[in-house]
Amino acid sequence: MANGNVITTRGLTKRYGPSITAVDGLDLEVHRGEVFGFLGPNGAGKTTTLRMLLGLIRPTSGSAVVAEHRPGEPEGLRRIGALIESPAFYPYLSGRENLKIVSDYAGVPHKRVDAALEEVELLDRAKDRFGTYSMGMKQRLAVAAALVKDPELMILDEPTNGLDPQGVVEMRALIRRLGSGDRTVMLSSHLLNEVQQIADRVAIIRKGKLVAQGTVHELRGEPAIVIRVTPADAAHRQLDRMLGAAAVTGVDGTLRLSVNPDKAADINQALVASGIKVSELRADERTLEEVFLTLTGEAA
Amino acid sequence: MINSFTADWRKLRQRPAVWILGGIMLVALLLFAYVIPWLQLWFPSSTFRPDRGLTIDQMKSALYPINFVKNSLTGVGIVGSILTLILGALVAGSEFNWGTVKTVYTQRPGRLQTLFGQLGVVSVIAAIFTVVFYGAAAVASVIIAASNGVAITWPAAIDVLKAMGATWLIFESWSLFGIALAYLFRQSAMAIGLGLAYVLAIETIVVRLLSGFNVGWITTIEKGFLGQNANSLIQSLGQIFVPPGTPAPLVSAGQAVLVLALYGVVFAAMAGLVVRTRDVA
């Protein structure tokens, strides 16, 4: 947080009627220059939150500051590029004309249009009507529209929705490029493996409530090594001496060692040298998907 | 607001539906105000009888350039109202149908600025329709006059301007009605459907029923309807011949202008209120 937050929300809440709470007291902090993953199961309140951040819907209570302004203020929107759910453009116009309209609204020169189209590799189809684009091209055009303003913050809501595997790969590469500089990217996605690779920090919400927020590393926890050995008691004693008792835990007939998986070869060598048979040795590192499923209560 | 105007002008000038509506309006004008009367008057059937004691020559003179303004104004009527209502409903409603409203609202201008830009462009399109409408009527009247060897005489410029101003105001108020309905219902289909129901059921049937009563307060209500004021304005400025016994317009031209302008302001304010306060789901 050395260089401040681009997004800060405090107690952000959206209710629809007395019985539906879409977002419930959300406290988010998105740091400048990071790629921030915003995760949650379907209906968790991700899109509602993003719409509130952009001023499309008004919160019932709580506050938000986005790009140093209240959501929806023109000066704030000038610094934000957004893709909310499906890409929405005028079907009878070409991709380039659509982006010219976006740049007219945003008050930026048209020369940014072709630069944005080139960045998403859509320049060769710029003259074609939006209605003829494939889903992947539509998503890329939406990202280009978000880029026209050369924004310091990009909010991308499920940018890989509806894409085929090739489209997902292309979009992943594009998001990586977008997040590689000083720009802040807030990314809502179901593709946890992708978010794990791209995001610096993530927040997970469930039923409108924040259940976790932190770096990917913090959420995944410390890595460990799991071994299956015979005899287990002798191995336990030896590993206690080698690594310290606190680092060794017995789990379901295996031993879980809270050490860096890089040490696996040394540990294996020491156990074998002591006459202990090692039948299994593997790194134990929780994926973001496992963390997500645990926190959202969706684990099998 | 200039940014919003530029953006809306870019999208609407390239939208086929806008110019198709304008084309239909033009065809309707030429067909009902010139082509059909020309066929009727120059090639009359044996059963044809001129209206209300007029001679055929008098009726023919309605199609000459001297009367092109008044003849066209009477052609604005219900077709112009319906088509401009559809124009307004399409312009605003399609943004919801395509989901582009969220694309627009996440750009720089505020919501009201966006609305003002849209209203500005619709006003310009209504003005273009008006100019083309009278331009086409003038050309048609010249062709008819020339083909009959009649000297071409034009009406006074002030009369042309008055008629064009009245036509623009009528187009504008109906298109703003369409825009307000589209924002209210967040779609074009419902806005067009209800707008047409209003024009055809309320303005036509109910007002006709009301006109059967000679009761002061009913007449006052009648004077408040949008279509009635548009009709009064057309009648005031567009009558070529006023045969004896023709009823006077329901309201004066000045009052009709004020009421139509007031409707425009109310519809714009309604749209503004909805735009400003509603969530974009």
XYZ file of C-alpha atoms in Angstrom:
581
model
C 0.000 0.000 0.000
C 3.039 2.187 -0.310
C 1.644 4.090 -3.256
C -1.993 4.143 -2.138
C -5.228 2.482 -3.120
C -6.967 2.921 -6.427
C -10.144 1.415 -5.004
C -11.285 1.561 -1.400
C -14.702 0.472 -0.219
C -16.055 0.640 3.294
C -19.163 -1.243 4.286
C -20.383 -1.263 0.679
C -23.875 -2.751 0.658
C -26.565 -3.267 -1.954
C -29.994 -4.545 -1.029
C -32.885 -5.257 -3.354
C -36.000 -5.063 -1.246
C -36.077 -6.280 2.337
C -35.009 -9.855 1.626
C -32.190 -9.753 -0.931
C -28.749 -8.515 0.036
C -26.546 -8.732 -3.039
C -23.484 -7.145 -1.428
C -23.096 -7.027 2.313
C -20.711 -4.601 4.028
C -17.805 -5.070 1.631
C -14.398 -3.642 2.615
C -12.059 -3.824 -0.369
C -8.657 -2.341 -1.024
C -7.093 -2.470 -4.471
C -3.541 -1.173 -4.539
C -2.130 0.969 -7.300
C -0.328 -0.991 -10.033
C -1.454 -4.453 -9.001
C -3.549 -7.087 -10.720
C -6.378 -7.757 -8.312
C -8.440 -10.911 -8.662
C -12.044 -10.635 -7.535
C -13.453 -14.094 -7.021
C -16.684 -15.640 -5.932
C -19.233 -18.226 -7.040
C -22.092 -17.279 -9.360
C -24.466 -14.895 -7.618
C -21.901 -13.961 -4.979
C -22.245 -10.248 -5.788
C -19.161 -9.670 -7.950
C -20.905 -7.922 -10.839
C -23.098 -5.913 -8.480
C -19.951 -4.731 -6.712
C -18.240 -3.792 -9.971
C -21.356 -1.941 -11.150
C -21.358 0.016 -7.900
C -17.685 0.883 -8.374
C -18.532 2.287 -11.817
C -21.591 4.212 -10.666
C -23.993 2.104 -12.712
C -25.922 1.185 -9.595
C -26.077 3.036 -6.312
C -25.166 1.371 -3.049
C -27.799 1.083 -0.345
C -25.165 2.035 2.219
C -21.411 2.282 2.622
C -18.937 4.187 0.536
C -16.476 3.705 -2.274
C -13.629 5.755 -3.678
C -12.467 4.764 -7.156
C -9.581 6.545 -8.879
C -9.828 9.247 -6.192
C -13.467 10.012 -6.942
C -16.875 8.808 -5.987
C -18.196 6.126 -8.356
C -19.740 7.505 -11.535
C -18.133 10.960 -11.337
C -16.916 12.040 -14.783
C -13.381 12.823 -13.575
C -13.098 9.366 -12.064
C -14.578 7.617 -15.105
C -12.025 9.420 -17.285
C -9.334 7.320 -15.591
C -11.170 3.986 -15.668
C -11.636 1.497 -18.485
C -14.285 -1.131 -17.908
C -15.768 -4.277 -19.343
C -18.890 -5.303 -17.454
C -20.297 -8.745 -18.297
C -20.920 -9.111 -22.013
C -19.426 -6.703 -24.573
C -22.062 -4.193 -25.682
C -21.662 -2.169 -28.873
C -23.707 -0.950 -31.843
C -24.153 -3.976 -34.140
C -24.570 -1.958 -37.348
C -21.242 -0.154 -36.907
C -17.708 -1.394 -37.474
C -15.358 -2.083 -34.598
C -13.446 1.091 -35.416
C -16.591 3.259 -35.554
C -17.718 1.818 -32.230
C -14.422 2.779 -30.662
C -14.653 6.261 -32.178
C -17.996 6.647 -30.423
C -16.425 5.509 -27.157
C -13.554 7.960 -27.649
C -16.028 10.762 -28.452
C -17.841 10.105 -25.189
C -14.558 9.877 -23.314
C -13.219 13.051 -24.937
C -10.017 11.414 -26.201
C -8.602 11.846 -29.716
C -9.468 9.268 -32.369
C -5.786 8.468 -32.869
C -6.049 6.303 -29.724
C -8.574 4.076 -31.490
C -6.202 2.261 -33.828
C -3.601 1.954 -31.076
C -6.179 0.225 -28.882
C -7.291 -2.025 -31.754
C -3.696 -2.978 -32.413
C -3.119 -3.772 -28.746
C -5.925 -6.339 -28.816
C -4.868 -7.576 -32.284
C -8.103 -6.540 -33.958
C -6.787 -3.973 -36.405
C -7.267 -6.230 -39.438
C -10.997 -6.643 -38.663
C -11.561 -3.022 -37.635
C -13.662 -2.246 -40.724
C -16.075 -5.138 -40.184
C -19.401 -4.672 -38.489
C -19.529 -5.549 -34.777
C -22.508 -7.807 -35.473
C -20.289 -10.100 -37.541
C -17.630 -10.552 -34.837
C -17.064 -13.839 -33.020
C -17.437 -13.869 -29.234
C -13.680 -13.692 -28.786
C -13.433 -10.675 -31.073
C -16.289 -8.978 -29.248
C -14.517 -9.482 -25.926
C -11.295 -8.119 -27.396
C -13.118 -5.102 -28.789
C -14.543 -4.469 -25.323
C -11.031 -4.558 -23.880
C -9.921 -2.176 -26.660
C -12.788 0.166 -25.706
C -11.559 0.080 -22.132
C -8.045 0.880 -23.365
C -9.012 3.856 -25.547
C -8.785 6.179 -22.547
C -5.369 4.750 -21.637
C -6.820 4.265 -18.163
C -4.877 3.881 -14.954
C -7.499 1.399 -13.718
C -9.128 -1.356 -15.731
C -12.133 -3.210 -14.372
C -12.732 -6.452 -16.256
C -15.755 -8.521 -15.342
C -15.468 -12.102 -16.551
C -13.516 -11.193 -19.694
C -13.185 -14.863 -20.654
C -16.927 -15.586 -20.523
C -18.138 -17.446 -23.588
C -14.692 -17.835 -25.108
C -13.414 -21.056 -26.638
C -10.097 -22.454 -25.334
C -8.137 -20.539 -27.954
C -9.961 -17.340 -26.999
C -9.232 -17.952 -23.323
C -5.522 -18.350 -24.062
C -5.502 -15.118 -26.095
C -7.421 -13.204 -23.443
C -5.106 -14.495 -20.714
C -2.089 -13.253 -22.648
C -3.788 -9.913 -23.201
C -4.617 -9.445 -19.524
C -1.034 -10.352 -18.626
C 0.179 -7.610 -20.951
C -2.303 -5.105 -19.531
C -1.227 -5.809 -15.990
C 2.491 -5.791 -16.651
C 3.006 -2.007 -16.395
C 1.832 0.613 -13.926
C -1.809 0.032 -14.712
C -4.093 -1.427 -12.055
C -6.309 -4.256 -13.235
C -9.271 -5.498 -11.241
C -10.274 -8.824 -12.705
C -13.359 -10.801 -11.873
C -13.095 -14.343 -13.147
C -14.082 -17.934 -12.629
C -10.780 -19.147 -14.055
C -8.930 -19.534 -10.805
C -5.862 -21.070 -12.366
C -5.525 -17.992 -14.558
C -6.081 -15.613 -11.654
C -3.503 -17.534 -9.615
C -0.943 -16.937 -12.356
C -1.796 -13.315 -13.062
C -3.055 -11.707 -9.854
C -0.902 -10.124 -7.162
C -3.736 -10.031 -4.655
C -7.206 -11.503 -4.572
C -10.449 -11.063 -2.710
C -13.020 -13.810 -2.384
C -16.659 -13.046 -1.705
C -19.500 -15.366 -0.886
C -23.149 -14.403 -0.614
C -22.127 -10.753 -0.837
C -19.651 -10.934 2.033
C -15.889 -10.749 1.890
C -14.434 -14.036 3.118
C -10.771 -13.453 2.306
C -8.505 -10.771 0.942
C -4.749 -10.866 0.561
C -1.875 -11.863 -1.670
C -2.166 -15.111 -3.567
C 0.702 -16.426 -1.459
C -1.050 -15.524 1.801
C -4.240 -17.246 0.763
C -2.574 -20.382 -0.484
C -0.603 -20.677 2.756
C 2.942 -22.014 3.299
C 4.000 -24.844 1.002
C 4.876 -28.226 2.550
C 6.076 -31.736 1.755
C 4.004 -34.841 2.352
C 5.801 -38.175 2.789
C 4.694 -41.766 3.343
C 7.400 -43.759 5.138
C 8.048 -47.061 6.925
C 8.517 -47.238 9.847
C 6.626 -44.022 10.524
C 7.647 -43.644 14.178
C 11.372 -43.763 13.432
C 10.939 -41.338 10.553
C 8.926 -38.976 12.756
C 11.682 -38.927 15.384
C 14.414 -38.343 12.822
C 12.486 -35.546 11.086
C 11.756 -33.904 14.469
C 15.510 -33.758 15.008
C 16.207 -32.505 11.464
C 13.438 -29.899 11.057
C 12.114 -29.214 14.554
C 9.027 -30.847 16.085
C 6.759 -27.971 15.081
C 7.457 -28.613 11.402
C 6.313 -32.247 11.407
C 2.680 -33.316 11.635
C 1.161 -36.761 11.219
C -1.809 -36.748 8.828
C -3.734 -39.917 7.828
C -0.723 -42.236 7.858
C 1.524 -39.650 6.199
C 3.810 -37.006 7.594
C 3.329 -33.364 6.587
C 6.524 -31.346 6.726
C 6.209 -27.553 6.832
C 9.322 -26.859 4.797
C 10.103 -25.561 1.351
C 9.552 -28.310 -1.251
C 13.071 -27.546 -2.553
C 14.400 -29.580 0.387
C 12.647 -32.748 -0.732
C 15.782 -34.388 -2.150
C 17.833 -33.754 1.013
C 15.088 -35.150 3.237
C 14.696 -38.209 1.043
C 18.410 -38.860 1.090
C 18.613 -38.529 4.901
C 15.680 -40.892 5.494
C 16.956 -43.538 3.096
C 20.429 -43.338 4.631
C 18.818 -44.122 8.007
C 17.164 -47.246 6.620
C 13.706 -45.713 6.370
C 11.714 -46.668 3.288
C 10.124 -43.737 1.476
C 7.157 -44.865 -0.598
C 5.766 -41.410 -1.415
C 7.177 -37.908 -1.365
C 5.410 -34.919 -2.898
C 5.055 -31.194 -2.595
C 1.848 -30.109 -0.882
C 0.795 -26.665 -2.010
C -2.830 -25.566 -2.012
C -4.013 -24.124 -5.271
C -6.114 -20.989 -5.335
C -8.946 -23.184 -6.516
C -8.705 -25.300 -3.367
C -8.621 -22.180 -1.215
C -11.596 -20.791 -3.113
C -13.632 -23.965 -2.777
C -12.864 -24.199 0.915
C -13.708 -20.567 1.637
C -16.859 -20.490 -0.441
C -18.085 -23.780 0.959
C -18.230 -25.348 -2.469
C -15.655 -28.077 -1.852
C -17.008 -31.542 -2.469
C -22.231 17.870 -23.717
C -20.409 18.454 -27.018
C -18.668 15.083 -26.616
C -22.010 13.348 -26.082
C -23.552 15.171 -29.020
C -20.641 14.183 -31.284
C -20.876 10.544 -30.192
C -24.638 10.384 -30.653
C -24.452 12.109 -34.018
C -21.820 9.596 -35.146
C -23.974 6.626 -34.166
C -27.335 7.936 -35.367
C -26.254 9.346 -38.695
C -25.033 5.845 -39.588
C -28.085 4.043 -38.268
C -30.241 2.759 -41.113
C -33.442 2.784 -39.011
C -33.275 6.573 -38.636
C -33.172 7.198 -42.369
C -35.682 4.447 -43.117
C -38.155 6.286 -40.853
C -37.351 9.536 -42.648
C -37.812 7.787 -45.998
C -41.202 6.369 -44.990
C -42.278 9.849 -43.887
C -41.196 11.276 -47.231
C -42.942 8.559 -49.226
C -46.123 9.057 -47.171
C -46.004 12.804 -47.787
C -45.456 12.477 -51.532
C -48.010 9.723 -51.840
C -50.850 11.273 -49.811
C -50.200 14.963 -50.454
C -49.158 14.839 -54.117
C -49.297 11.534 -56.034
C -52.788 10.348 -55.031
C -54.416 13.833 -55.303
C -52.680 14.311 -58.671
C -54.073 10.999 -59.974
C -57.491 11.818 -58.503
C -57.658 15.322 -59.976
C -56.028 14.803 -63.344
C -57.536 11.383 -64.009
C -60.794 11.517 -62.029
C -63.146 8.576 -61.917
C -66.753 9.051 -62.944
C -67.827 9.019 -59.289
C -65.273 11.580 -58.110
C -66.774 14.689 -56.476
C -64.642 17.614 -55.178
C -64.734 18.235 -51.399
C -67.083 20.701 -49.716
C -68.140 22.650 -52.753
C -64.644 23.267 -54.098
C -63.980 23.196 -57.824
C -61.477 20.804 -59.357
C -59.304 23.759 -60.383
C -59.247 25.002 -56.786
C -58.209 21.558 -55.601
C -55.521 21.357 -58.277
C -54.110 24.690 -57.114
C -53.427 23.083 -53.717
C -50.681 21.079 -55.421
C -48.888 24.090 -56.941
C -45.801 25.732 -55.404
C -47.787 28.679 -53.975
C -49.517 26.185 -51.651
C -46.712 23.677 -51.089
C -46.216 24.740 -47.469
C -49.848 24.442 -46.455
C -50.365 21.253 -48.436
C -47.318 19.647 -46.798
C -48.261 20.791 -43.311
C -51.558 18.976 -43.555
C -49.525 15.895 -44.490
C -47.544 15.977 -41.196
C -50.528 14.617 -39.272
C -50.677 11.192 -37.743
C -47.974 9.590 -39.902
C -45.393 12.192 -38.869
C -46.414 11.827 -35.224
C -46.119 8.050 -35.245
C -42.831 7.962 -37.124
C -41.135 10.558 -34.924
C -42.449 8.797 -31.818
C -40.844 5.594 -33.119
C -37.635 7.526 -33.847
C -37.407 8.722 -30.233
C -38.265 5.298 -28.819
C -35.641 3.611 -31.007
C -32.905 6.123 -30.253
C -33.231 5.743 -26.484
C -34.638 2.210 -26.232
C -32.039 0.487 -28.392
C -29.337 1.509 -25.919
C -31.071 -0.764 -23.413
C -31.765 -3.518 -25.954
C -28.100 -3.684 -26.990
C -26.779 -3.114 -23.459
C -24.802 -0.140 -24.751
C -26.219 2.051 -22.009
C -23.600 0.630 -19.629
C -20.859 1.166 -22.229
C -21.920 4.805 -22.561
C -22.355 5.458 -18.833
C -18.895 4.133 -18.015
C -17.265 6.688 -20.310
C -16.502 10.182 -19.185
C -19.705 12.228 -19.506
C -22.235 12.229 -16.716
C -25.608 10.649 -17.342
C -27.423 13.945 -17.861
C -24.753 15.141 -20.280
C -25.294 11.958 -22.246
C -29.047 12.541 -22.310
C -28.637 16.168 -23.419
C -26.363 15.044 -26.253
C -28.968 12.513 -27.335
C -31.788 15.074 -27.193
C -29.655 17.485 -29.205
C -29.055 14.946 -31.958
C -32.723 13.945 -32.101
C -33.605 17.643 -32.431
C -31.164 17.945 -35.338
C -32.616 14.840 -37.002
C -36.145 16.249 -36.549
C -34.888 19.451 -38.224
C -33.356 17.454 -41.100
C -36.628 15.557 -41.543
C -38.473 18.893 -41.620
C -36.187 20.466 -44.209
C -36.189 17.381 -46.443
C -39.961 17.086 -46.001
C -40.550 20.612 -47.324
C -37.800 20.312 -49.911
C -39.427 17.215 -51.400
C -42.845 18.873 -51.295
C -41.461 21.930 -53.117
C -39.906 19.742 -55.825
C -43.138 17.747 -56.242
C -45.192 20.942 -56.520
C -42.803 22.393 -59.119
C -43.002 19.207 -61.195
C -46.818 19.288 -61.126
C -46.978 23.002 -61.933
C -44.406 22.743 -64.726
C -46.139 19.754 -66.273
C -49.347 21.808 -66.417
C -47.760 25.016 -67.643
C -48.644 26.880 -64.466
C -46.402 29.807 -63.472
C -44.272 29.003 -60.456
C -45.001 31.316 -57.545
C -43.656 30.689 -54.043
C -45.332 31.470 -50.727
C -43.880 34.216 -48.489
C -40.642 33.212 -46.720
C -42.192 33.942 -43.330
C -44.963 31.449 -44.043
C -42.401 28.828 -45.025
C -40.445 29.448 -41.819
C -43.579 29.360 -39.663
C -44.682 26.058 -41.161
C -41.241 24.529 -40.835
C -40.988 25.710 -37.219
C -44.397 24.221 -36.439
C -43.489 20.944 -38.131
C -40.200 20.722 -36.255
C -41.985 21.384 -32.954
C -44.527 18.655 -33.658
C -41.794 16.166 -34.643
C -39.738 17.177 -31.607
C -42.534 16.782 -29.064
C -43.515 13.342 -30.393
C -39.913 12.116 -30.516
C -39.353 13.345 -26.951
C -42.475 11.399 -25.975
C -40.868 8.298 -27.506
C -37.592 8.964 -25.690
C -39.334 9.436 -22.333
C -41.279 6.182 -22.789
C -38.112 4.300 -23.747
C -36.252 5.474 -20.642
C -39.261 4.695 -18.498
C -39.583 1.134 -19.791
C -35.882 0.588 -20.581
C -36.636 -0.813 -24.029
C -37.880 0.271 -27.410
C -40.606 -2.350 -28.024
C -42.746 -1.384 -25.037
C -42.176 2.311 -25.734
C -43.294 1.959 -29.352
C -46.254 -0.231 -28.406
C -47.549 2.092 -25.712
C -46.808 5.165 -27.807
C -48.814 3.788 -30.713
C -51.611 2.763 -28.350
C -51.685 6.336 -27.056
C -51.733 7.879 -30.541
C -54.300 5.497 -31.960
C -56.516 4.771 -28.955
C -56.333 7.817 -26.694
C -55.750 10.599 -29.186
C -58.039 9.186 -31.856
C -60.849 7.268 -30.169
C -61.123 8.871 -26.727
C -60.764 12.414 -28.055
C -63.391 11.717 -30.705
C -65.727 10.508 -27.966
C -64.965 13.540 -25.805
C -65.660 15.902 -28.674
C -69.251 14.655 -28.661
C -69.897 16.406 -25.343
C -70.534 20.109 -25.107
C -69.316 20.368 -21.535
C -66.770 23.017 -20.521
C -64.419 20.879 -18.437
C -64.365 18.091 -21.040
C -63.376 20.603 -23.719
C -60.637 21.887 -21.406
C -59.275 18.333 -21.037
C -59.439 17.896 -24.792
C -57.367 21.029 -25.260
C -54.567 19.485 -23.224
C -53.867 16.480 -25.449
C -50.609 16.450 -27.377
C -52.168 15.341 -30.650
C -54.995 17.854 -30.405
C -52.550 20.724 -30.047
C -50.481 19.419 -32.965
C -53.655 19.172 -35.067
C -54.724 22.680 -34.082
C -51.340 24.048 -35.100
C -51.524 22.254 -38.449
C -55.078 23.485 -38.971
C -54.174 27.076 -38.078
C -51.236 27.270 -40.463
C -52.111 24.706 -43.090
C -55.637 25.322 -44.313
C -55.650 26.280 -48.002
C -59.400 26.622 -48.352
C -61.772 27.230 -45.465
C -65.221 26.358 -46.720
C -68.160 27.731 -44.720
C -69.053 25.629 -41.711
C -65.486 24.386 -41.132
C -64.953 24.233 -37.349
C -62.245 26.514 -35.960
C -59.096 24.893 -34.526
C -59.581 23.672 -30.951
C -56.856 26.014 -29.674
C -55.068 28.978 -31.210
C -51.700 28.536 -32.923
C -49.925 30.433 -30.124
C -51.464 28.265 -27.414
C -50.690 25.101 -29.375
C -47.030 26.127 -29.688
C -46.825 26.752 -25.936
C -48.477 23.450 -25.038
C -46.281 21.460 -27.441
C -43.167 23.166 -26.067
C -44.346 22.412 -22.532
C -44.845 18.763 -23.450
C -41.299 18.701 -24.821
C -39.913 20.104 -21.576
C -41.950 17.679 -19.455
C -40.866 14.650 -21.523
C -37.208 15.734 -21.361
C -37.502 16.271 -17.597
C -39.113 12.837 -17.165
C -36.281 11.225 -19.099
C -33.740 13.216 -17.064
C -35.262 12.090 -13.779
C -35.203 8.442 -14.813
C -31.665 8.671 -16.204
C -30.377 10.350 -13.070
C -31.987 8.160 -10.448
C -32.268 4.667 -11.898
C -29.743 1.875 -11.532
C -28.406 0.313 -14.726
C -28.940 -3.398 -14.208
